[in-house]
Amino acid sequence: MLDSLRVFSKSWLAIVLIGLLVVSFAIWGISGSIIFGGQYTIVQVGDTEIDANEYRFAYENQLVTFSQSIGRRLSRQEADALGMRENVLTQVIAGAVLDENARKMGLGLSDQSVAEEIADDPRFRDLSGQFSRNGLRNSLAQAGMTENDYIQSRKRVSMRNQILDGTAASLAMPAAYIDALSTYRDETRVFEFVTLGTEVAGVIPDPSETDISSYYETNKTDFIAPPYRKVAILKLQPQDLMKPEEVTEEELQSLYENRRSNLRSPERRQVQQLVLGNKEAAEKVLQSLAEGATFEEVVAEQGKTIEDIDLGILRRDELPDEKVAAAAFEAKLNEPTEVIQGLFGPVIVRVAKIEEESTTPFEEIKETLRQEIAIERAVDDVFASYDAVEDERGAGESILPTGEKLELETRVLDAVDINGQDQYGNPISGIPQFRDLVAQAFQAQPGDDTQAIEIGENGFLWYEVLEIIPERQKTLDEVRDDVRSAWISAETDKAIKAVADQIVERLKLGGDFNAILAELLPTDSLGAAITTSRTDPLQRSGQSPDFPAAAVRAGFAEKTGAISTVGIGENQEIVYRISEVQAAGTDALEDEVTQQIDLAASQDILSQVVEHLQSREEVFVNRDAIDLAFNPYGGHGGHGGY
């Protein structure tokens, strides 16, 4: 438990999820019948009903909050693949349970208290920090809410908080617990170890037919073909509809002229800058150059090479020193300048290469412009085709005939597994939003009316599950080569483990680690003796390049001075000895960590309270109505929004 709490307390994702769960009990609710009338009940607990709109707004609230935490907007498909719909449903049920119990307990809130809460909301303050009624009205108008709807929603939130605050508000874990966790977290250990691989296993003979058959029968579950889906897809993007051949020469010339200023490449020069320490050094260099010395020679006299002083090929505005820039872009090729009083003292500059200013020729960029114009024109066609596809599907037509009729690209994936691979284990490519497609296809059934997946801002991907191919046991003939390889690997592991166990037994009897290795192990591939390594002091959460996390976990599960072995992957075993243990210091846990621990404990109690209250209620859930929360008008209207 301590270890899991330690790991949890350092996880950024845990911080986000804890915040979502705690806040969701309080703020997800928005009063029903705001926009569409709330005619579909999704959750009912006693006399408390939650309609489709409330569920939809709760979903949007969590989607926005989570998107902000990861720094980008999640699509609805991504959110659904993460299970957000079910998570929001759990929150909605919890909120309804709290509302019903608040009603039964007769909890209430005065209008004055609600008014004070709203006035304290920072979202409704003006630039002077005072409550702004116009700010409130504007915010509600953007959300499509009436003032009365919002006030009722705030009352419900406040009454929920009365229950929650009375349960676990300001909960703090005891100091003894925090101290114990700090001690556990900060203890360090040093490990002396050796990593054993195939070099110590010896020669593994080929398996007999009996070996192969026996291994297959014992490990049949390793040779099961996963479930697959046979899926038809229809893709619609501007590039699928564009007609570059219809773009005229006049249109290309016009766009080129409009872009000409952006197609100009300014002059660039390869600048070499020799910085001199003082005026005397500068005069000496000038004298040497005047007497016939080459620039390379005077650079060498300063203890430098041409590479040391080469600034690269630069535009004028890329040189930070304006005096140097002016001199460099006036200098003749390969002729050193006079001494320039630069920002870093006197300098001499030489230009080794000049790239003249140029403009990308029309013929060079012509086809790129053609594609750009064609794609831009095709955007409107995409949405017209979207409506045509939806009309066909609304009339009961399936994807493949629809694509053929409308001359749109279709494709059939004969078999795709949950990892996006075909039946031969090869990754499937060439399909945008493929991860979303696979995730949704594995939640659908043949004949389901599925929603289009958005591709960026101007594309769509429709899919139909044609067949569910269940998992099956592969025959030995199908996987004979795989079984042979697995048998050899398993026998190699056994041989390595036997050597590791032998080393452990010898170490437990006493003796020098390296001396025992020299006696029992062959040399490495270069003929050198295999010797031990030593880690730096490691905490439970630490690891080193040669001593991975699995070995650290195993080592911290042992007592001081323990000698043991741990597998760290296929055909690798580590033999280690705990050579040093250092108790934790007196540093206390960071305030942020203790706050996370307190929050986790508080959330645990709140979850138990809600679970207990819910067990006393009859909860009705209408799962069929959830889709209506995202599509209140029915059908497939719109262009992918919700």
XYZ file of C-alpha atoms in Angstrom, residues 32-534:
503
model
C -32.049 20.253 -17.420
C -34.341 21.658 -20.094
C -31.763 24.317 -20.946
C -31.706 23.888 -24.697
C -33.628 20.899 -25.967
C -36.261 20.440 -23.316
C -34.631 17.532 -21.484
C -37.246 15.019 -22.599
C -34.915 12.009 -22.252
C -34.197 10.754 -18.743
C -30.826 9.035 -18.436
C -30.634 8.511 -14.653
C -33.372 8.417 -12.042
C -32.768 8.058 -8.307
C -35.974 8.291 -6.312
C -37.624 11.560 -7.288
C -34.432 12.948 -8.796
C -34.109 12.752 -12.570
C -31.110 13.540 -14.750
C -31.895 14.214 -18.384
C -29.808 13.850 -21.539
C -28.764 17.486 -21.576
C -27.328 17.338 -18.080
C -25.357 14.240 -19.023
C -24.107 15.948 -22.184
C -22.984 19.056 -20.321
C -21.269 16.920 -17.669
C -19.419 15.110 -20.445
C -18.363 18.388 -22.060
C -17.192 19.756 -18.699
C -14.910 16.783 -18.095
C -13.714 16.785 -21.703
C -12.680 20.440 -21.444
C -11.033 19.949 -18.032
C -9.039 16.928 -19.140
C -8.086 18.588 -22.447
C -6.713 21.580 -20.545
C -4.655 19.287 -18.325
C -2.906 17.631 -21.293
C -2.543 20.804 -23.335
C -4.736 19.928 -26.314
C -8.375 19.351 -27.162
C -9.396 15.695 -27.141
C -11.761 14.616 -29.884
C -14.948 12.878 -28.823
C -13.627 9.681 -30.405
C -10.440 9.847 -28.319
C -12.408 10.576 -25.162
C -14.766 7.660 -25.797
C -11.822 5.350 -26.435
C -10.536 6.348 -22.964
C -13.896 5.412 -21.421
C -15.000 8.965 -20.655
C -18.695 8.272 -21.344
C -18.847 5.585 -18.674
C -16.802 7.690 -16.261
C -19.180 10.621 -16.694
C -22.165 8.307 -16.195
C -20.656 7.216 -12.872
C -20.300 10.858 -11.861
C -23.831 11.690 -12.952
C -25.227 8.811 -10.890
C -23.175 9.978 -7.901
C -24.532 13.487 -8.307
C -28.104 12.224 -8.543
C -27.629 10.126 -5.408
C -26.352 13.175 -3.544
C -29.236 15.301 -4.842
C -31.804 12.727 -3.741
C -30.281 12.437 -0.293
C -30.094 16.222 0.034
C -33.797 16.311 -0.778
C -34.609 13.620 1.805
C -32.558 15.377 4.478
C -34.358 18.613 3.785
C -31.188 20.508 3.005
C -31.692 23.968 1.663
C -29.911 27.151 0.805
C -31.109 30.729 1.075
C -31.227 32.980 -1.947
C -28.812 35.292 -0.150
C -26.211 32.504 0.178
C -26.527 31.623 -3.502
C -26.183 35.283 -4.452
C -23.004 35.560 -2.367
C -21.527 32.449 -4.012
C -22.237 33.806 -7.487
C -20.803 37.202 -6.581
C -17.598 35.489 -5.380
C -17.181 33.570 -8.666
C -14.065 35.027 -10.403
C -15.594 34.323 -13.832
C -18.100 37.114 -13.242
C -15.727 39.878 -12.127
C -14.816 42.956 -14.133
C -11.351 44.449 -14.560
C -11.577 46.131 -11.166
C -12.240 42.768 -9.481
C -15.870 43.577 -8.671
C -18.894 41.428 -9.516
C -20.272 42.286 -12.950
C -23.894 41.455 -13.702
C -23.236 42.002 -17.389
C -20.382 39.497 -17.150
C -22.778 36.965 -15.626
C -25.381 37.550 -18.322
C -22.827 37.262 -21.124
C -21.443 33.989 -19.725
C -24.926 32.515 -19.377
C -25.860 33.621 -22.881
C -22.804 31.868 -24.308
C -23.770 28.691 -22.453
C -27.396 28.960 -23.582
C -28.628 29.121 -19.975
C -31.248 31.253 -18.345
C -30.458 33.006 -15.098
C -32.998 30.880 -13.231
C -31.483 27.661 -14.626
C -28.071 28.746 -13.417
C -29.285 29.672 -9.928
C -31.027 26.306 -9.529
C -27.874 24.534 -10.646
C -25.772 26.448 -8.095
C -28.229 25.526 -5.357
C -27.922 21.833 -6.201
C -24.136 22.066 -6.199
C -24.100 23.802 -2.830
C -26.410 21.228 -1.261
C -24.168 18.424 -2.507
C -21.225 20.191 -0.960
C -23.005 20.318 2.374
C -22.992 16.507 2.386
C -19.438 16.185 1.095
C -17.953 18.885 3.328
C -19.534 17.272 6.360
C -17.905 13.970 5.436
C -14.264 14.595 4.591
C -13.607 18.321 4.394
C -10.062 19.392 5.364
C -9.027 15.804 6.011
C -5.334 15.496 6.914
C -3.449 12.228 7.376
C -1.706 11.791 10.761
C 1.887 12.963 11.086
C 2.969 9.414 11.981
C 1.646 8.155 8.654
C 3.398 10.923 6.716
C 6.663 10.264 8.580
C 6.439 6.535 7.857
C 5.804 7.213 4.200
C 8.740 9.634 4.059
C 11.050 7.061 5.647
C 9.852 4.388 3.260
C 10.262 6.637 0.233
C 13.721 8.035 0.997
C 15.612 4.883 2.005
C 18.456 4.124 -0.438
C 20.300 0.927 -1.326
C 23.472 0.142 -3.251
C 23.578 -3.046 -5.309
C 26.586 -5.037 -6.468
C 25.478 -7.065 -9.468
C 26.277 -8.959 -12.642
C 24.018 -9.397 -15.670
C 23.959 -12.844 -17.262
C 22.860 -13.446 -20.847
C 23.012 -16.087 -23.539
C 26.818 -16.258 -23.290
C 26.498 -18.340 -20.107
C 23.737 -20.647 -21.397
C 25.905 -22.879 -23.526
C 24.625 -24.564 -26.678
C 20.885 -25.280 -26.683
C 20.104 -28.249 -28.972
C 17.228 -28.196 -31.427
C 13.993 -29.508 -29.901
C 12.663 -32.912 -30.868
C 9.148 -33.334 -32.223
C 8.131 -34.535 -28.763
C 9.606 -31.375 -27.206
C 7.688 -29.173 -29.645
C 4.410 -31.026 -29.167
C 4.747 -31.026 -25.373
C 5.608 -27.309 -25.246
C 2.661 -26.477 -27.482
C 0.218 -28.440 -25.313
C 1.550 -26.863 -22.113
C 1.511 -23.309 -23.487
C -1.482 -23.357 -25.800
C -2.716 -20.012 -24.534
C 0.405 -18.386 -26.016
C -0.722 -19.441 -29.480
C -4.236 -18.091 -29.727
C -5.296 -15.964 -32.665
C -6.873 -12.785 -31.256
C -10.366 -11.666 -32.188
C -10.562 -9.728 -35.423
C -13.038 -7.440 -37.089
C -13.797 -7.375 -40.792
C -14.472 -3.718 -41.461
C -15.626 -1.693 -44.466
C -14.511 1.926 -44.512
C -15.335 4.968 -46.625
C -12.913 7.883 -46.512
C -13.764 11.437 -47.502
C -11.111 14.173 -47.591
C -10.513 17.168 -49.879
C -7.649 15.384 -51.615
C -10.066 12.578 -52.541
C -12.274 15.027 -54.435
C -9.845 17.591 -55.782
C -9.457 18.074 -59.520
C -6.062 19.694 -60.112
C -6.462 19.379 -63.866
C -9.243 21.982 -63.717
C -6.980 24.667 -62.247
C -6.148 27.158 -65.018
C -2.799 28.710 -65.828
C -4.236 32.150 -65.088
C -5.236 31.076 -61.574
C -1.766 29.699 -60.940
C -0.085 32.886 -62.164
C -2.395 35.027 -60.037
C -1.674 33.070 -56.861
C 2.043 33.101 -57.628
C 2.054 36.892 -57.960
C 0.152 37.214 -54.662
C 2.708 34.993 -52.979
C 5.806 36.435 -54.663
C 6.909 38.417 -51.620
C 6.776 35.271 -49.477
C 8.724 33.272 -52.054
C 11.757 35.552 -51.901
C 14.918 34.146 -50.358
C 17.114 37.025 -49.055
C 20.839 37.120 -49.642
C 22.879 34.930 -47.308
C 26.591 34.939 -46.601
C 29.034 32.563 -44.959
C 30.634 34.793 -42.350
C 33.941 34.132 -40.585
C 34.559 36.417 -37.623
C 37.977 36.677 -35.963
C 37.586 38.327 -32.549
C 40.765 40.066 -31.394
C 41.606 40.816 -27.792
C 42.582 44.472 -28.095
C 43.566 47.253 -30.462
C 47.231 46.237 -30.505
C 46.374 42.671 -31.565
C 44.115 44.032 -34.296
C 46.873 46.297 -35.666
C 49.296 43.364 -35.657
C 46.859 41.224 -37.679
C 46.300 44.058 -40.181
C 50.039 44.437 -40.601
C 50.452 40.695 -41.216
C 47.711 40.774 -43.846
C 49.267 43.822 -45.494
C 52.622 42.034 -45.667
C 51.031 39.119 -47.551
C 49.964 36.692 -44.842
C 46.812 34.713 -45.646
C 43.694 34.961 -43.544
C 44.147 31.314 -42.516
C 47.667 32.103 -41.281
C 46.628 35.037 -39.103
C 43.765 32.954 -37.693
C 46.260 30.233 -36.795
C 48.519 32.829 -35.141
C 45.593 33.609 -32.815
C 45.434 29.926 -31.784
C 42.240 29.230 -33.710
C 41.038 27.389 -36.796
C 38.707 28.556 -39.562
C 36.061 26.194 -38.130
C 36.341 27.968 -34.766
C 35.475 31.369 -36.241
C 32.909 30.271 -38.875
C 29.447 31.639 -38.006
C 27.727 29.722 -40.819
C 25.623 30.910 -43.758
C 23.400 33.681 -42.429
C 20.969 36.356 -43.468
C 21.888 39.886 -42.466
C 19.187 39.979 -39.775
C 20.638 36.819 -38.222
C 23.858 38.623 -37.230
C 23.235 40.176 -33.794
C 25.960 42.847 -34.141
C 24.734 45.507 -36.598
C 28.271 46.835 -37.265
C 29.529 43.364 -38.113
C 26.412 42.699 -40.221
C 26.877 45.923 -42.203
C 30.564 45.188 -42.868
C 29.941 41.540 -43.753
C 27.234 42.382 -46.279
C 29.385 45.065 -47.910
C 32.595 42.984 -48.004
C 33.899 41.395 -51.186
C 34.174 37.621 -51.411
C 37.249 36.193 -49.615
C 38.653 39.649 -48.784
C 39.123 40.350 -45.036
C 37.586 43.582 -43.828
C 39.217 46.351 -41.867
C 39.043 46.138 -38.073
C 35.447 46.559 -36.853
C 34.660 47.706 -33.326
C 32.087 45.040 -32.557
C 30.077 44.249 -29.453
C 32.814 41.890 -28.251
C 35.784 44.050 -29.128
C 37.709 44.545 -32.356
C 36.988 41.939 -35.047
C 37.970 41.185 -38.631
C 35.406 39.523 -40.901
C 35.816 37.498 -44.069
C 32.977 36.342 -46.344
C 33.682 32.863 -47.676
C 30.496 32.351 -49.711
C 27.655 34.473 -51.057
C 24.179 33.187 -51.887
C 22.430 35.891 -53.894
C 18.878 36.969 -53.198
C 16.450 34.884 -55.225
C 12.762 34.207 -55.784
C 11.418 30.699 -56.213
C 10.676 30.354 -59.949
C 7.073 29.885 -61.026
C 7.774 26.567 -62.730
C 9.384 25.192 -59.560
C 6.354 25.869 -57.357
C 3.638 25.602 -59.984
C 2.433 22.112 -59.108
C 2.407 22.861 -55.392
C 0.153 25.854 -56.046
C -2.053 23.701 -58.258
C -2.572 21.191 -55.461
C -3.308 23.965 -52.977
C -5.996 25.555 -55.158
C -7.547 22.191 -55.952
C -7.735 21.164 -52.284
C -9.214 24.510 -51.250
C -11.946 24.142 -53.872
C -12.631 20.575 -52.793
C -13.434 21.569 -49.190
C -16.933 22.664 -50.171
C -17.376 19.457 -52.143
C -16.464 17.470 -49.022
C -19.440 18.763 -47.096
C -21.769 18.285 -50.049
C -20.528 14.686 -50.318
C -20.889 14.285 -46.549
C -24.569 15.117 -46.827
C -24.930 12.748 -49.773
C -23.324 9.887 -47.809
C -25.537 10.566 -44.806
C -28.624 10.612 -47.040
C -27.707 7.206 -48.436
C -27.046 5.779 -44.992
C -30.247 7.302 -43.673
C -32.059 5.445 -46.445
C -30.550 2.185 -45.168
C -27.724 1.808 -47.682
C -24.442 0.297 -46.500
C -20.999 1.804 -46.975
C -19.662 -0.148 -49.951
C -22.632 0.493 -52.305
C -22.703 4.111 -51.088
C -19.051 4.614 -51.971
C -19.527 2.999 -55.376
C -22.601 5.120 -56.138
C -20.955 8.383 -55.086
C -17.552 7.435 -56.540
C -15.811 7.749 -53.166
C -12.881 5.706 -51.883
C -13.822 2.551 -49.984
C -11.727 -0.231 -48.538
C -12.368 -3.530 -46.787
C -10.088 -4.676 -43.972
C -10.505 -8.434 -44.025
C -9.119 -8.777 -40.498
C -7.860 -6.204 -38.012
C -7.076 -6.857 -34.345
C -7.337 -4.460 -31.423
C -3.692 -3.428 -31.961
C -4.299 -2.438 -35.580
C -2.552 -5.457 -37.095
C -3.755 -7.869 -39.770
C -4.004 -11.649 -39.365
C -0.294 -11.980 -40.197
C 0.804 -9.568 -37.486
C 1.601 -6.738 -39.909
C 0.549 -3.194 -38.996
C -2.169 -1.772 -41.236
C -1.286 1.620 -42.683
C -2.706 4.314 -44.906
C -5.866 5.029 -42.898
C -6.261 8.357 -41.058
C -7.603 8.291 -37.492
C -6.843 4.573 -37.532
C -6.561 4.146 -33.767
C -9.993 5.705 -33.319
C -11.393 3.474 -36.042
C -10.061 0.296 -34.430
C -11.246 1.276 -30.933
C -14.753 2.018 -32.155
C -14.949 -1.015 -34.439
C -14.259 -3.277 -31.463
C -17.196 -1.718 -29.617
C -19.613 -2.097 -32.540
C -21.623 -5.013 -33.889
C -22.458 -5.949 -37.492
C -25.440 -3.916 -38.574
C -24.865 -1.087 -36.080
C -25.554 2.434 -37.318
C -22.133 3.932 -36.569
C -21.110 7.580 -36.520
C -18.560 9.141 -38.888
C -15.109 9.766 -37.419
C -13.756 13.262 -38.025
C -10.437 13.600 -39.884
C -9.068 16.993 -38.964
C -11.334 19.910 -39.842
C -12.448 18.837 -43.314
C -12.515 15.047 -43.469
C -14.648 12.091 -42.414
C -14.267 8.340 -42.111
C -17.289 6.031 -42.032
C -17.032 2.398 -41.029
C -19.194 -0.707 -40.761
C -18.338 -3.923 -38.972
C -19.048 -6.638 -41.529
C -18.018 -9.613 -39.400
C -16.733 -10.448 -35.950
C -14.028 -13.083 -36.152
C -13.716 -14.660 -32.688
C -10.412 -15.669 -31.187
C -9.354 -19.235 -31.880
C -6.676 -21.701 -30.958
C -3.984 -21.903 -33.632
C -3.003 -25.410 -34.688
C 0.487 -26.711 -34.093
C 1.129 -26.807 -37.847
C 0.344 -23.082 -38.068
C 2.776 -22.102 -35.322
C 5.442 -24.786 -35.452
C 8.275 -22.307 -36.090
C 7.026 -20.016 -33.322
C 6.803 -22.952 -30.896
C 10.338 -24.013 -31.767
C 11.682 -20.505 -31.094
C 9.726 -20.254 -27.841
C 11.041 -23.660 -26.678
C 14.654 -22.628 -27.378
C 14.145 -19.322 -25.549
C 12.591 -21.094 -22.552
C 15.455 -23.596 -22.392
C 17.942 -20.727 -22.639
C 16.214 -19.004 -19.723
C 16.446 -22.214 -17.692
C 20.161 -22.539 -18.417
C 20.858 -18.913 -17.477
C 18.770 -19.233 -14.312
C 20.681 -22.384 -13.314
C 23.994 -20.511 -13.598
C 22.534 -17.574 -11.649
C 21.306 -19.881 -8.877
C 24.724 -21.514 -8.690
C 26.390 -18.123 -8.249
C 23.880 -17.185 -5.530
C 24.555 -20.393 -3.613
C 28.312 -19.841 -3.759
C 27.952 -16.224 -2.641
C 25.845 -17.280 0.328
C 28.706 -19.520 1.450
C 31.027 -16.532 1.451
C 33.773 -15.396 -0.839
C 34.637 -12.646 -3.279
C 31.947 -11.937 -5.891
C 34.374 -11.471 -8.795
C 36.463 -14.491 -7.818
C 33.359 -16.678 -7.928
C 32.412 -15.260 -11.328
C 35.901 -15.910 -12.683
C 35.622 -19.521 -11.532
C 32.103 -20.234 -12.804
C 31.655 -18.098 -15.911
C 33.258 -18.052 -19.349
C 34.868 -14.899 -20.648
C 32.874 -12.378 -22.669
C 32.967 -12.068 -26.464
C 36.251 -10.128 -26.256
C 37.910 -12.701 -24.020
C 37.734 -10.537 -20.893
C 36.547 -11.785 -17.513
C 32.937 -11.050 -16.588
C 32.941 -8.824 -13.498
C 30.452 -7.112 -11.231
C 29.104 -3.579 -11.415
C 27.914 -1.326 -8.619
